[in-house]
Amino acid sequence: TLGLRPAEMAELVRTQAAVLHGIGEGVLAADETGRITFVNDEACRLLEIGTELGGRIDEIGLTPRVLDVFHAADSAPALATVGQRIVVVSARKVQRDGRPLGTVLVVRDRTDVESLTRQLDAVQVMS
């Protein structure tokens, strides 16, 4: 418990959950066995998946490209298409004191940026 009292531990968990749900990026975490341990609302929206914890990463409906990035963890960020969205995904293995804890996938929406880039390219070609 790291010397924390139950009330302190509960507050720490609430604070961390609020931060992870409040950021503008999608966050999905899975343990070493591939079971989902955390997923925030933005990740559910961007990846078009449900919020249930405990499911296997390979069975929750991720696209093949997103799964490849997840399994390759520590790779460079990659673009992926999910439904009508273009997202940037990156994954990292997580360790604590040399003990593997799992993998965290971070998802950012790039749909608007990619659309604007295409429009700018079209205007440049026309001019």
PDB file of C-alpha atoms in Angstrom:
ATOM      1  CA  THR A   1       0.000   0.000   0.000  1.00  0.00           C
ATOM      2  CA  LEU A   2       3.097   2.226  -0.079  1.00  0.00           C
ATOM      3  CA  GLY A   3       2.268   3.421   3.450  1.00  0.00           C
ATOM      4  CA  LEU A   4      -1.040   4.956   2.403  1.00  0.00           C
ATOM      5  CA  ARG A   5      -4.202   4.733   4.461  1.00  0.00           C
ATOM      6  CA  PRO A   6      -7.378   3.435   2.748  1.00  0.00           C
ATOM      7  CA  ALA A   7      -8.857   6.935   2.369  1.00  0.00           C
ATOM      8  CA  GLU A   8      -5.603   8.191   0.818  1.00  0.00           C
ATOM      9  CA  MET A   9      -5.499   5.255  -1.585  1.00  0.00           C
ATOM     10  CA  ALA A  10      -9.108   5.843  -2.639  1.00  0.00           C
ATOM     11  CA  GLU A  11      -8.409   9.533  -3.278  1.00  0.00           C
ATOM     12  CA  LEU A  12      -5.292   8.676  -5.291  1.00  0.00           C
ATOM     13  CA  VAL A  13      -7.281   6.291  -7.501  1.00  0.00           C
ATOM     14  CA  ARG A  14     -10.069   8.859  -7.982  1.00  0.00           C
ATOM     15  CA  THR A  15      -7.563  11.545  -8.935  1.00  0.00           C
ATOM     16  CA  GLN A  16      -5.720   9.333 -11.403  1.00  0.00           C
ATOM     17  CA  ALA A  17      -8.988   8.205 -13.004  1.00  0.00           C
ATOM     18  CA  ALA A  18     -10.143  11.814 -13.347  1.00  0.00           C
ATOM     19  CA  VAL A  19      -6.892  12.799 -15.039  1.00  0.00           C
ATOM     20  CA  LEU A  20      -6.957   9.853 -17.455  1.00  0.00           C
ATOM     21  CA  HIS A  21     -10.601  10.503 -18.365  1.00  0.00           C
ATOM     22  CA  GLY A  22     -10.069  14.266 -18.663  1.00  0.00           C
ATOM     23  CA  ILE A  23      -7.199  14.376 -21.125  1.00  0.00           C
ATOM     24  CA  GLY A  24      -7.926  14.893 -24.800  1.00  0.00           C
ATOM     25  CA  GLU A  25      -6.226  11.683 -25.875  1.00  0.00           C
ATOM     26  CA  GLY A  26      -7.505   8.146 -25.829  1.00  0.00           C
ATOM     27  CA  VAL A  27      -5.760   5.825 -23.385  1.00  0.00           C
ATOM     28  CA  LEU A  28      -6.147   2.056 -23.336  1.00  0.00           C
ATOM     29  CA  ALA A  29      -4.104  -0.210 -21.052  1.00  0.00           C
ATOM     30  CA  ALA A  30      -3.783  -3.979 -21.006  1.00  0.00           C
ATOM     31  CA  ASP A  31      -1.930  -6.233 -18.598  1.00  0.00           C
ATOM     32  CA  GLU A  32       0.740  -8.742 -19.594  1.00  0.00           C
ATOM     33  CA  THR A  33      -1.897 -11.343 -20.497  1.00  0.00           C
ATOM     34  CA  GLY A  34      -3.613  -8.957 -22.925  1.00  0.00           C
ATOM     35  CA  ARG A  35      -6.629  -8.209 -20.710  1.00  0.00           C
ATOM     36  CA  ILE A  36      -7.944  -4.631 -20.744  1.00  0.00           C
ATOM     37  CA  THR A  37      -7.288  -2.935 -17.398  1.00  0.00           C
ATOM     38  CA  PHE A  38      -8.182   0.650 -18.296  1.00  0.00           C
ATOM     39  CA  VAL A  39      -9.872   2.494 -21.143  1.00  0.00           C
ATOM     40  CA  ASN A  40     -10.990   6.117 -21.102  1.00  0.00           C
ATOM     41  CA  ASP A  41     -13.999   7.600 -22.899  1.00  0.00           C
ATOM     42  CA  GLU A  42     -11.890   9.195 -25.638  1.00  0.00           C
ATOM     43  CA  ALA A  43     -10.276   5.848 -26.513  1.00  0.00           C
ATOM     44  CA  CYS A  44     -13.722   4.246 -26.716  1.00  0.00           C
ATOM     45  CA  ARG A  45     -14.911   7.007 -29.047  1.00  0.00           C
ATOM     46  CA  LEU A  46     -11.841   7.069 -31.289  1.00  0.00           C
ATOM     47  CA  LEU A  47     -11.387   3.299 -31.487  1.00  0.00           C
ATOM     48  CA  GLU A  48     -15.130   2.579 -31.629  1.00  0.00           C
ATOM     49  CA  ILE A  49     -14.986   0.041 -28.798  1.00  0.00           C
ATOM     50  CA  GLY A  50     -16.934  -0.577 -25.603  1.00  0.00           C
ATOM     51  CA  THR A  51     -15.927   0.339 -22.070  1.00  0.00           C
ATOM     52  CA  GLU A  52     -15.867  -3.140 -20.525  1.00  0.00           C
ATOM     53  CA  LEU A  53     -12.701  -4.048 -18.666  1.00  0.00           C
ATOM     54  CA  GLY A  54     -11.271  -7.552 -18.591  1.00  0.00           C
ATOM     55  CA  GLY A  55     -11.766  -8.351 -22.278  1.00  0.00           C
ATOM     56  CA  ARG A  56      -8.845  -9.525 -24.368  1.00  0.00           C
ATOM     57  CA  ILE A  57      -7.161  -6.906 -26.550  1.00  0.00           C
ATOM     58  CA  ASP A  58      -7.447  -9.157 -29.616  1.00  0.00           C
ATOM     59  CA  GLU A  59     -11.209  -9.583 -29.144  1.00  0.00           C
ATOM     60  CA  ILE A  60     -12.545  -6.061 -28.534  1.00  0.00           C
ATOM     61  CA  GLY A  61     -12.844  -4.976 -32.168  1.00  0.00           C
ATOM     62  CA  LEU A  62      -9.645  -3.028 -32.804  1.00  0.00           C
ATOM     63  CA  THR A  63      -8.607  -2.649 -36.433  1.00  0.00           C
ATOM     64  CA  PRO A  64      -5.671  -4.774 -37.626  1.00  0.00           C
ATOM     65  CA  ARG A  65      -3.459  -1.675 -37.925  1.00  0.00           C
ATOM     66  CA  VAL A  66      -4.161  -0.580 -34.340  1.00  0.00           C
ATOM     67  CA  LEU A  67      -3.543  -4.142 -33.105  1.00  0.00           C
ATOM     68  CA  ASP A  68      -0.212  -4.219 -34.961  1.00  0.00           C
ATOM     69  CA  VAL A  69       0.883  -1.010 -33.236  1.00  0.00           C
ATOM     70  CA  PHE A  70      -0.249  -2.362 -29.863  1.00  0.00           C
ATOM     71  CA  HIS A  71       1.657  -5.640 -30.263  1.00  0.00           C
ATOM     72  CA  ALA A  72       4.772  -3.898 -31.594  1.00  0.00           C
ATOM     73  CA  ALA A  73       4.804  -1.564 -28.535  1.00  0.00           C
ATOM     74  CA  ASP A  74       7.630   0.982 -28.381  1.00  0.00           C
ATOM     75  CA  SER A  75       7.297   1.588 -32.098  1.00  0.00           C
ATOM     76  CA  ALA A  76       6.990   5.032 -33.608  1.00  0.00           C
ATOM     77  CA  PRO A  77       3.511   6.595 -33.768  1.00  0.00           C
ATOM     78  CA  ALA A  78       1.501   5.364 -36.746  1.00  0.00           C
ATOM     79  CA  LEU A  79      -1.548   6.537 -38.651  1.00  0.00           C
ATOM     80  CA  ALA A  80      -4.579   4.258 -38.690  1.00  0.00           C
ATOM     81  CA  THR A  81      -8.090   4.467 -40.025  1.00  0.00           C
ATOM     82  CA  VAL A  82     -10.926   3.614 -37.656  1.00  0.00           C
ATOM     83  CA  GLY A  83     -14.342   3.993 -39.230  1.00  0.00           C
ATOM     84  CA  GLN A  84     -14.410   7.513 -40.700  1.00  0.00           C
ATOM     85  CA  ARG A  85     -11.547   8.748 -38.504  1.00  0.00           C
ATOM     86  CA  ILE A  86      -7.824   9.003 -39.011  1.00  0.00           C
ATOM     87  CA  VAL A  87      -5.995   8.472 -35.732  1.00  0.00           C
ATOM     88  CA  VAL A  88      -2.401   8.473 -34.585  1.00  0.00           C
ATOM     89  CA  VAL A  89      -1.648   5.523 -32.321  1.00  0.00           C
ATOM     90  CA  SER A  90       1.406   4.673 -30.284  1.00  0.00           C
ATOM     91  CA  ALA A  91       2.037   1.949 -27.736  1.00  0.00           C
ATOM     92  CA  ARG A  92       4.553   1.424 -24.964  1.00  0.00           C
ATOM     93  CA  LYS A  93       5.402  -1.435 -22.658  1.00  0.00           C
ATOM     94  CA  VAL A  94       5.114  -0.421 -19.005  1.00  0.00           C
ATOM     95  CA  GLN A  95       7.384  -1.650 -16.211  1.00  0.00           C
ATOM     96  CA  ARG A  96       7.766  -0.897 -12.541  1.00  0.00           C
ATOM     97  CA  ASP A  97      10.928  -1.878 -10.700  1.00  0.00           C
ATOM     98  CA  GLY A  98      11.877  -4.096 -13.649  1.00  0.00           C
ATOM     99  CA  ARG A  99       8.574  -5.992 -13.499  1.00  0.00           C
ATOM    100  CA  PRO A 100       6.458  -5.875 -16.676  1.00  0.00           C
ATOM    101  CA  LEU A 101       2.957  -4.504 -16.063  1.00  0.00           C
ATOM    102  CA  GLY A 102       1.525  -4.489 -19.580  1.00  0.00           C
ATOM    103  CA  THR A 103       1.102  -2.122 -22.504  1.00  0.00           C
ATOM    104  CA  VAL A 104      -0.464   1.329 -22.862  1.00  0.00           C
ATOM    105  CA  LEU A 105      -1.924   2.505 -26.171  1.00  0.00           C
ATOM    106  CA  VAL A 106      -2.376   6.252 -26.760  1.00  0.00           C
ATOM    107  CA  VAL A 107      -4.749   7.463 -29.490  1.00  0.00           C
ATOM    108  CA  ARG A 108      -5.023  10.978 -30.968  1.00  0.00           C
ATOM    109  CA  ASP A 109      -7.591  12.151 -33.500  1.00  0.00           C
ATOM    110  CA  ARG A 110      -6.018  13.500 -36.728  1.00  0.00           C
ATOM    111  CA  THR A 111      -9.136  13.527 -38.896  1.00  0.00           C
ATOM    112  CA  ASP A 112      -9.494  17.322 -39.025  1.00  0.00           C
ATOM    113  CA  VAL A 113      -5.778  17.908 -39.587  1.00  0.00           C
ATOM    114  CA  GLU A 114      -5.655  15.359 -42.418  1.00  0.00           C
ATOM    115  CA  SER A 115      -8.769  16.886 -44.017  1.00  0.00           C
ATOM    116  CA  LEU A 116      -7.297  20.393 -43.869  1.00  0.00           C
ATOM    117  CA  THR A 117      -4.009  19.123 -45.308  1.00  0.00           C
ATOM    118  CA  ARG A 118      -5.842  17.579 -48.266  1.00  0.00           C
ATOM    119  CA  GLN A 119      -7.799  20.798 -48.848  1.00  0.00           C
ATOM    120  CA  LEU A 120      -4.613  22.870 -48.749  1.00  0.00           C
ATOM    121  CA  ASP A 121      -2.945  20.488 -51.211  1.00  0.00           C
ATOM    122  CA  ALA A 122      -5.923  20.820 -53.565  1.00  0.00           C
ATOM    123  CA  VAL A 123      -5.817  24.638 -53.371  1.00  0.00           C
ATOM    124  CA  GLN A 124      -2.066  24.615 -54.088  1.00  0.00           C
ATOM    125  CA  VAL A 125      -2.561  22.369 -57.108  1.00  0.00           C
ATOM    126  CA  MET A 126      -5.322  24.614 -58.453  1.00  0.00           C
ATOM    127  CA  SER A 127      -3.286  27.775 -57.953  1.00  0.00           C
TER     128      SER A 127
END
